[in-house]
mmCIF file of C-alpha atoms and ligand atoms in Angstrom:
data_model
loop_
_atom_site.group_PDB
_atom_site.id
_atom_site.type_symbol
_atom_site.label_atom_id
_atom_site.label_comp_id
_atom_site.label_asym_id
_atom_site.label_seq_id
_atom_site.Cartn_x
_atom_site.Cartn_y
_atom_site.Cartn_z
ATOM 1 C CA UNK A 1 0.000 0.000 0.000
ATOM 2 C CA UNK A 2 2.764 2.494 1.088
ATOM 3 C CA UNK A 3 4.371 1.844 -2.537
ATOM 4 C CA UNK A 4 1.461 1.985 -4.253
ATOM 5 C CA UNK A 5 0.935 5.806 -2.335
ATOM 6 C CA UNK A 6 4.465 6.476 -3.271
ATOM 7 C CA UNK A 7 4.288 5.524 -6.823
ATOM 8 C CA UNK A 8 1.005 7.922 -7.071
ATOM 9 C CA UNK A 9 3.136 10.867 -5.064
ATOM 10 C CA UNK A 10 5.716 10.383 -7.969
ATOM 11 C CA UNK A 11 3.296 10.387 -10.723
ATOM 12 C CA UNK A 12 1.637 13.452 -9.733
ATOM 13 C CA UNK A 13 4.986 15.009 -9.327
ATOM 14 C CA UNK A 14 6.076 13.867 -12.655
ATOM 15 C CA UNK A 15 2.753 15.334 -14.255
ATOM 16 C CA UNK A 16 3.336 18.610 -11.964
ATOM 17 C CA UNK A 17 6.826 19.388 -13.114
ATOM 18 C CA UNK A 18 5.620 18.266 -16.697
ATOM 19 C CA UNK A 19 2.678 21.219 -17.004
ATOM 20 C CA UNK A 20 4.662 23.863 -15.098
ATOM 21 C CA UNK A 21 7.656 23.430 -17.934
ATOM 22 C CA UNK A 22 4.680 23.725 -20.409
ATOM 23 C CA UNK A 23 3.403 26.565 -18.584
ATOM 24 C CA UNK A 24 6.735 28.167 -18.430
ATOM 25 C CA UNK A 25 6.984 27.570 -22.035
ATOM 26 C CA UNK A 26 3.746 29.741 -22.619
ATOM 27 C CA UNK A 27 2.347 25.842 -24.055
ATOM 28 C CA UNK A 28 -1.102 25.988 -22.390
ATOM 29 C CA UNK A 29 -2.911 23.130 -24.760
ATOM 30 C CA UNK A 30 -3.043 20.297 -22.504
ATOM 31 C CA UNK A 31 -6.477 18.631 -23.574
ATOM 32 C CA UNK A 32 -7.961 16.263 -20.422
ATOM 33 C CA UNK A 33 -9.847 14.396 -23.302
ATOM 34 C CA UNK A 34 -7.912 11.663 -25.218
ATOM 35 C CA UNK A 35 -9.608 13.371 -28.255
ATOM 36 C CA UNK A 36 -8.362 13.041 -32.143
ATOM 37 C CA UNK A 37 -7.774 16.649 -32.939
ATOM 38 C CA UNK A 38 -9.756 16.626 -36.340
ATOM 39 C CA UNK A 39 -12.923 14.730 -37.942
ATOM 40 C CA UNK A 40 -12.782 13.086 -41.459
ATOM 41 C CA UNK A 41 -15.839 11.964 -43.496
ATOM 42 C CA UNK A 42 -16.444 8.332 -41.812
ATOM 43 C CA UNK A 43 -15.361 8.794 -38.528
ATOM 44 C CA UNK A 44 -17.678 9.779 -35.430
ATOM 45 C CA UNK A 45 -19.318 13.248 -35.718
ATOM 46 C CA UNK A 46 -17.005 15.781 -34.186
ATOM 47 C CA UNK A 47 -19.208 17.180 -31.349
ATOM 48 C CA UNK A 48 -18.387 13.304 -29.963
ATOM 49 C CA UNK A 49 -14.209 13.910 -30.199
ATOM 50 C CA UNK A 50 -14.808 17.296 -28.114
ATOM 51 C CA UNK A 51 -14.162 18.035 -25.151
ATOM 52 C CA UNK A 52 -17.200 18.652 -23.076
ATOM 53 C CA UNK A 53 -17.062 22.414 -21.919
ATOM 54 C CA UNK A 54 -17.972 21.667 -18.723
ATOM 55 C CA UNK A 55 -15.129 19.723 -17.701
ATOM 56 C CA UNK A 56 -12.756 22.769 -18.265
ATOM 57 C CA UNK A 57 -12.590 25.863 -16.100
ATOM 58 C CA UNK A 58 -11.102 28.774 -18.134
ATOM 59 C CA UNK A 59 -8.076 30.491 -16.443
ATOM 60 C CA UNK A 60 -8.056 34.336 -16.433
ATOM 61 C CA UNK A 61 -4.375 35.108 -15.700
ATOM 62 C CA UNK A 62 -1.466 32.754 -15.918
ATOM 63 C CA UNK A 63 -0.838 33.545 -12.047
ATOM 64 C CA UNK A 64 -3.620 30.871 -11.825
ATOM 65 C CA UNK A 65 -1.548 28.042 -12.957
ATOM 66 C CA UNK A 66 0.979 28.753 -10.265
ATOM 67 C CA UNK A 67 -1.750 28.758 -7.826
ATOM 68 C CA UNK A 68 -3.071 25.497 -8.915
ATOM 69 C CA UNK A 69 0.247 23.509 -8.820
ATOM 70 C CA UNK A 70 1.001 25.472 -5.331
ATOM 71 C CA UNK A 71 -1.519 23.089 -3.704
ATOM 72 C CA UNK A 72 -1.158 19.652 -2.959
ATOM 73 C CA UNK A 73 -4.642 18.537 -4.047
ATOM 74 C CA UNK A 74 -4.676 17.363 -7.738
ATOM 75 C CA UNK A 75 -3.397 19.581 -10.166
ATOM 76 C CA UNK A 76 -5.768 20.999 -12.630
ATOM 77 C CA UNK A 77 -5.097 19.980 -16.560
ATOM 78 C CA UNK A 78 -5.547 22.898 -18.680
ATOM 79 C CA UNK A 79 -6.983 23.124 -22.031
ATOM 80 C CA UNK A 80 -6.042 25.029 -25.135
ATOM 81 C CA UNK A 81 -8.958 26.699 -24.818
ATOM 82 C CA UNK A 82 -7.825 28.492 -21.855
ATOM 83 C CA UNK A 83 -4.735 29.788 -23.872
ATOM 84 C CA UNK A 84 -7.158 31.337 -25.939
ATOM 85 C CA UNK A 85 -9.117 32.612 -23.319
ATOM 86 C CA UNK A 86 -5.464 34.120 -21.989
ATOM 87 C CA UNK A 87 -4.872 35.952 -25.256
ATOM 88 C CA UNK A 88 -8.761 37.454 -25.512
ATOM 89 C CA UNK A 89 -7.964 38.644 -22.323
ATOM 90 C CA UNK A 90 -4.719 39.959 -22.856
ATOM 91 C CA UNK A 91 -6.472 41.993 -25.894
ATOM 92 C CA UNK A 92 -9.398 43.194 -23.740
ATOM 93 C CA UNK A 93 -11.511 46.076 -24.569
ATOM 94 C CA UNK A 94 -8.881 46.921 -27.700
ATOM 95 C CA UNK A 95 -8.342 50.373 -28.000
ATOM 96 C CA UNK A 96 -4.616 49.771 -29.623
ATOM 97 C CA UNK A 97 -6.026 51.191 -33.305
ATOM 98 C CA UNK A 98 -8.495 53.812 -34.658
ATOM 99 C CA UNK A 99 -10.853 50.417 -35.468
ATOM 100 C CA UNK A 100 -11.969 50.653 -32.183
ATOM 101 C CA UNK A 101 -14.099 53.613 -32.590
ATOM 102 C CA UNK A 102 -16.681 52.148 -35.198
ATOM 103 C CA UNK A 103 -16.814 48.681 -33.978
ATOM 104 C CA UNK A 104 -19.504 46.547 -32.141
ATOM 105 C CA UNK A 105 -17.856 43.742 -31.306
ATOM 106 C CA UNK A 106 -13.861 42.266 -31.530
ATOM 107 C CA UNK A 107 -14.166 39.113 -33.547
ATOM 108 C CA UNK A 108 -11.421 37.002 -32.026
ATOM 109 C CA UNK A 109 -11.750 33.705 -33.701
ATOM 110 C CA UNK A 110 -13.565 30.299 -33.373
ATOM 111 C CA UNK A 111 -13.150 27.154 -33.810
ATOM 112 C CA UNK A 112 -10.959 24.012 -32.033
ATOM 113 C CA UNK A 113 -8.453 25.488 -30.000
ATOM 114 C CA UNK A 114 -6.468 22.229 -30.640
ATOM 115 C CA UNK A 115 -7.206 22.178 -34.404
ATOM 116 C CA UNK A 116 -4.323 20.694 -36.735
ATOM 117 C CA UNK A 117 -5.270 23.293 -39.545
ATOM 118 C CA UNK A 118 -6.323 26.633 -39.197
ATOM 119 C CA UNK A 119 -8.091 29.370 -42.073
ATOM 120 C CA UNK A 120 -6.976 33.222 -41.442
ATOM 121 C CA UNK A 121 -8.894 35.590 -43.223
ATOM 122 C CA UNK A 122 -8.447 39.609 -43.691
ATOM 123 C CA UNK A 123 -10.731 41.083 -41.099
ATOM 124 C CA UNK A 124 -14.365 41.070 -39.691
ATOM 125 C CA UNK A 125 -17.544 42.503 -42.242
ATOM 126 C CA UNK A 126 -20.424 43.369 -40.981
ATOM 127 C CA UNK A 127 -22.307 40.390 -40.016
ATOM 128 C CA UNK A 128 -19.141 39.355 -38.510
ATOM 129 C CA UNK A 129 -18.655 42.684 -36.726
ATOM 130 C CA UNK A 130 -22.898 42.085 -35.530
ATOM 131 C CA UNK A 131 -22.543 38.978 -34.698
ATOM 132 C CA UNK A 132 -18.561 38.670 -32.948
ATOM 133 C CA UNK A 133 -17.737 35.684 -35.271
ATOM 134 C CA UNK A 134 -15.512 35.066 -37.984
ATOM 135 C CA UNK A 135 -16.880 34.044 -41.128
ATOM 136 C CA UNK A 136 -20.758 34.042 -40.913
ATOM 137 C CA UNK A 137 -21.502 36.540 -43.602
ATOM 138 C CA UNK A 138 -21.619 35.654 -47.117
ATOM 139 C CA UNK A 139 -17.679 34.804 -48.110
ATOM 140 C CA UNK A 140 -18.194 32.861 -44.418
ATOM 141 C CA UNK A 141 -21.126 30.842 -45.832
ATOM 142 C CA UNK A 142 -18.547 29.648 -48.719
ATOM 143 C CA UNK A 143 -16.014 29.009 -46.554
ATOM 144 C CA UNK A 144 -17.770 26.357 -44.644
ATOM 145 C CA UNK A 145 -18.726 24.948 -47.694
ATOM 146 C CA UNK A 146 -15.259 24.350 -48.801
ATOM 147 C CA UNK A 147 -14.134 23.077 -45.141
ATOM 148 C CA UNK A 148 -16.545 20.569 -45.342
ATOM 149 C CA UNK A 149 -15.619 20.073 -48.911
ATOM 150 C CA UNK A 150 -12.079 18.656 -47.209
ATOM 151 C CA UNK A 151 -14.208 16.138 -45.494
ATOM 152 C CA UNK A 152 -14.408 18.755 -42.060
ATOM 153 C CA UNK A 153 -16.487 20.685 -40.206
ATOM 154 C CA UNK A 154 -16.215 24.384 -38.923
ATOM 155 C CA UNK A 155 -15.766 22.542 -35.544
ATOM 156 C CA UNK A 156 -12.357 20.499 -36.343
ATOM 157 C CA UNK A 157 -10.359 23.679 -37.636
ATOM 158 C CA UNK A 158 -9.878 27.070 -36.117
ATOM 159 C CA UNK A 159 -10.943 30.139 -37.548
ATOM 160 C CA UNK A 160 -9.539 34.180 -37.455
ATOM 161 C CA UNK A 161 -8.588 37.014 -39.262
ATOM 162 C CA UNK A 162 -5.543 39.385 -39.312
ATOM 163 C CA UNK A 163 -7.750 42.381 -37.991
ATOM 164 C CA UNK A 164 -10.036 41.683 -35.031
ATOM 165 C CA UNK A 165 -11.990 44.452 -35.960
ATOM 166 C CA UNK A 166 -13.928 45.810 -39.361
ATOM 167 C CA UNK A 167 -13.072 48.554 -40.871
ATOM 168 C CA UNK A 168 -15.376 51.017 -42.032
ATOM 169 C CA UNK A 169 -17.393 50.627 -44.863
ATOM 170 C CA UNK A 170 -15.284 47.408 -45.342
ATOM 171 C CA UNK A 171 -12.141 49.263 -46.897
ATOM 172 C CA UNK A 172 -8.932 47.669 -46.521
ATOM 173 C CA UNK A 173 -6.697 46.937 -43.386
ATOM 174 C CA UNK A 174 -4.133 49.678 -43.085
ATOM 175 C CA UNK A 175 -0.499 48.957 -41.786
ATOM 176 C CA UNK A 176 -0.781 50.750 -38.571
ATOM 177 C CA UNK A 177 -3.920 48.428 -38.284
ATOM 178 C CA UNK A 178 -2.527 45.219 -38.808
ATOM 179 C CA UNK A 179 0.415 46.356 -36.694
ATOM 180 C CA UNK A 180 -1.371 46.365 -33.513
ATOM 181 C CA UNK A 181 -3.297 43.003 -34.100
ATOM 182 C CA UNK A 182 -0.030 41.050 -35.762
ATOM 183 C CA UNK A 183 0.542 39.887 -31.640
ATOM 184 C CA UNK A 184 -2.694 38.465 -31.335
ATOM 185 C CA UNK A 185 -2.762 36.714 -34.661
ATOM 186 C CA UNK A 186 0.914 35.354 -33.424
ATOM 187 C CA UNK A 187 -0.329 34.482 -30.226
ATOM 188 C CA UNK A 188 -3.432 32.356 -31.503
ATOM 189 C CA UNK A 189 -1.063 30.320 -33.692
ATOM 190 C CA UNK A 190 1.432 29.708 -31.115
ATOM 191 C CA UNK A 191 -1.368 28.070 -28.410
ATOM 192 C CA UNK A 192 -2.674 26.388 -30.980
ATOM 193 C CA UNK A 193 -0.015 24.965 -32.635
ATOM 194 C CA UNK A 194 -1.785 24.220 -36.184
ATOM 195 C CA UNK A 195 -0.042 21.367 -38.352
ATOM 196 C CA UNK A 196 -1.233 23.852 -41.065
ATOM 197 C CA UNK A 197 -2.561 27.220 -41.781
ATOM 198 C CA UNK A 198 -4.549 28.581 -44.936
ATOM 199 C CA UNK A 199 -3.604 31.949 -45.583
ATOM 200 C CA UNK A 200 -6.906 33.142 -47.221
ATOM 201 C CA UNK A 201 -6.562 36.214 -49.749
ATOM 202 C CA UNK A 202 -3.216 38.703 -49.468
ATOM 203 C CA UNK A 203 -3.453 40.046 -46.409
ATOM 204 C CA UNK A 204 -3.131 37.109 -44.293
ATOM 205 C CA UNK A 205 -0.556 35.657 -47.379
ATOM 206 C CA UNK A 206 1.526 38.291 -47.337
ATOM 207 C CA UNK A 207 1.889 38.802 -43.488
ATOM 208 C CA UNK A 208 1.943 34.893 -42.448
ATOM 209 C CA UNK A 209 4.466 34.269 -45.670
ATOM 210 C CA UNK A 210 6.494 37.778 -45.948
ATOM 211 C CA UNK A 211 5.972 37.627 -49.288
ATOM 212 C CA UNK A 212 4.706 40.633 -51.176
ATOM 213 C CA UNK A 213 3.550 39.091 -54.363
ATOM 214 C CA UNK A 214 0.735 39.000 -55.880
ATOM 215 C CA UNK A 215 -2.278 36.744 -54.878
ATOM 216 C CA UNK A 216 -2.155 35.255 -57.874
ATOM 217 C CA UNK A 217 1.349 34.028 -58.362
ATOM 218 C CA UNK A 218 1.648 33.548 -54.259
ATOM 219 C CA UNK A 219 -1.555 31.330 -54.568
ATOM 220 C CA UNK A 220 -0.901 27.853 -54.219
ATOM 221 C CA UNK A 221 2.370 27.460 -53.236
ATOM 222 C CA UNK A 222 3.356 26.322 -49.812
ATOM 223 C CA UNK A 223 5.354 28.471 -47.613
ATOM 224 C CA UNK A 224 5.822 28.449 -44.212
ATOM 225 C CA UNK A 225 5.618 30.689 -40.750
ATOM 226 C CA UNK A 226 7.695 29.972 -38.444
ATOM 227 C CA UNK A 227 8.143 26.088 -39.654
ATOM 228 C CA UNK A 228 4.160 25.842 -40.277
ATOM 229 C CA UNK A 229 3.093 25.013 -43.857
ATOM 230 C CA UNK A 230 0.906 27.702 -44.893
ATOM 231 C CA UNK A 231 -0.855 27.507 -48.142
ATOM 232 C CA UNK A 232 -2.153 31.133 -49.606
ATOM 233 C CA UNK A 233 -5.219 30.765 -51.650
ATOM 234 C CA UNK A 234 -7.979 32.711 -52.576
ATOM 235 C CA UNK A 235 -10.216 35.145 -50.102
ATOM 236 C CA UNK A 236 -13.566 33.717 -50.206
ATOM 237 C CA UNK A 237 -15.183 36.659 -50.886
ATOM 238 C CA UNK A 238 -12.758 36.848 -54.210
ATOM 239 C CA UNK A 239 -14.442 33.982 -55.000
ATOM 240 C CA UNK A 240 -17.771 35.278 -54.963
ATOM 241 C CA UNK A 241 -17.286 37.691 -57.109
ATOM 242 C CA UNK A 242 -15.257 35.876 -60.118
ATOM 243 C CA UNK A 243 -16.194 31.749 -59.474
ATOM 244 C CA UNK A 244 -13.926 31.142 -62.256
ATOM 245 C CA UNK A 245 -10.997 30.839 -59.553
ATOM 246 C CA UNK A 246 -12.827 28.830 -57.381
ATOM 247 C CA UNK A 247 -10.795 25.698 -59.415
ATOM 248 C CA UNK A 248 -7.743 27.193 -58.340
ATOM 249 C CA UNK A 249 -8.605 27.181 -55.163
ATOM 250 C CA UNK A 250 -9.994 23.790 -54.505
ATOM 251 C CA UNK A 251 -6.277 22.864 -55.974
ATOM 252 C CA UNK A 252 -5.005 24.504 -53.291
ATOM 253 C CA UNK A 253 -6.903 22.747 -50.802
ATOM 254 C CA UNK A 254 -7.016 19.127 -52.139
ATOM 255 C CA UNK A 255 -3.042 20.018 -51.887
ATOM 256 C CA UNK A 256 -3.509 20.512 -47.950
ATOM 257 C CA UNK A 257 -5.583 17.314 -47.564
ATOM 258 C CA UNK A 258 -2.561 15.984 -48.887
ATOM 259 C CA UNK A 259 -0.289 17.457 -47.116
ATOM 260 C CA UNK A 260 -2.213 16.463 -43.695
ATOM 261 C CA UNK A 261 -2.445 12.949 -44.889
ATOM 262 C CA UNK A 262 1.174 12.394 -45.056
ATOM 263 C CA UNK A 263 1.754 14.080 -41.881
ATOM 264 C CA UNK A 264 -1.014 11.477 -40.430
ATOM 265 C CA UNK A 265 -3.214 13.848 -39.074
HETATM 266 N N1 LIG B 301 -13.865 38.276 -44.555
HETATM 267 C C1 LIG B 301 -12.801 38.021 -43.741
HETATM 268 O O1 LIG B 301 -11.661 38.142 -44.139
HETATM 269 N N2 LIG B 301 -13.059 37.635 -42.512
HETATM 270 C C2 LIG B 301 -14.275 37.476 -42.023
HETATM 271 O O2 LIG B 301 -14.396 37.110 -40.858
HETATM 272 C C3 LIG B 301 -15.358 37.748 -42.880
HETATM 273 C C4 LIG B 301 -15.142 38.140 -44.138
#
């Protein structure tokens, strides 16, 4: 019995030196669930491979961590979900930009927070800026169609823009704009962690890539940010308004269903 208690004292200490190192690291995606990170046509329906929100409790400040391993009882496993939560609190009640003024609400993202592949648009339009979600306007409505073209649902992947807020009358990002959010677009990569990221039109191509060219020529060829493929391809909304590229773009993507097959995700 007294080895069997020391055994379990060594364990948890193991798993308690384990998640502070991670939580050192600023690596806050510890799932409790033994979920598959992404759903493919055949497999069970991905509300069944997510974690049940209730099980979670988000953290607010990374000072709770240190207060949860400071206890002896069991130590809490975190989710990447609250990493998330960590950044939209770290960007608050955003007043870094002049976007601030016009908008109703900052659309953060959505999506799995543990997603292997993850879309990043330009910025928020108006439904998105109505209803604080990426991607639920028009060009959003084709997007999910060509997720779940790739055998997915909006569930499995996570979903953002460069720009957390719209701009008015839907006019372009400017520099200084993009500027302040660039953290926060880092910081939702680096919790979590995508195997892959879809740039989607040339704002989120040219700053996830560094490369300046033109959508057209940049489209379609895999490049990488910080040692994550990232495949720029067409803005949705592009492909509203000429459908003649949508070809080009479902290219693109069959060539990252490829790509996460051979990583064996
Ligand atoms: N266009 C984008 O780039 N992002 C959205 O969220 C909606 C439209």
């Amino acid at each position: 019995m007294e080895d069997l208690q020391g055994e379990l004292r060594a364990l948890t200490a193991g798993i308690r030196t384990h998640l502070e190192a991670r939580a050192r690291a600023g690596l806050l995606g510890v799932s409790r669930a033994p979920c598959p990170r992404m759903n493919r046509a055949g497999d069970e329906p991905a509300n069944a491979l997510a974690t049940p929100a209730a099980e979670v409790q988000p953290l607010t400040d990374p000072a709770d961590l240190e207060t949860a391993f400071a206890s002896d009882s069991e130590p809490p496993l975190p989710h990447a979900g609250h990493g998330l939560t960590l950044v939209r609190a770290e960007l608050g009640d955003c007043q870094r930009c002049k976007l601030a003024k016009g908008r109703k609400h900052i659309v953060f993202g959505t999506g799995n927070p543990e997603a292997h592949l993850m879309f990043v648009g330009e910025g928020p339009g108006a439904d998105e800026d109505a209803q604080g979600e990426p991607f639920v306007g028009a060009a959003g409505q084709l997007l999910t169609k060509m997720i779940q073209a790739m055998h997915l649902a909006r569930e499995d992947v996570y979903i953002c823009n460069v720009i957390k807020c719209r701009p008015p009358g839907n006019r372009d990002p400017e520099p200084d704009e993009v500027a302040a959010c660039e953290p926060f677009l880092k910081k939702q990569i680096a919790v979590v962690q995508p195997r892959v990221i879809v740039a989607l039109g040339k704002f989120a191509a040219h700053l996830l890539t560094g490369e300046h060219t033109p959508i057209t020529r940049l489209r379609g060829n895999l490049k990488h940010y910080q040692g994550i493929p990232v495949m720029p391809t067409y803005h949705p909304a592009f492909l509203l308004r000429d459908e003649s590229r949508k070809g080009e773009a479902w290219h693109d993507l069959k060539e990252v269903m490829a790509l996460l097959k051979h990583m064996g995700v």
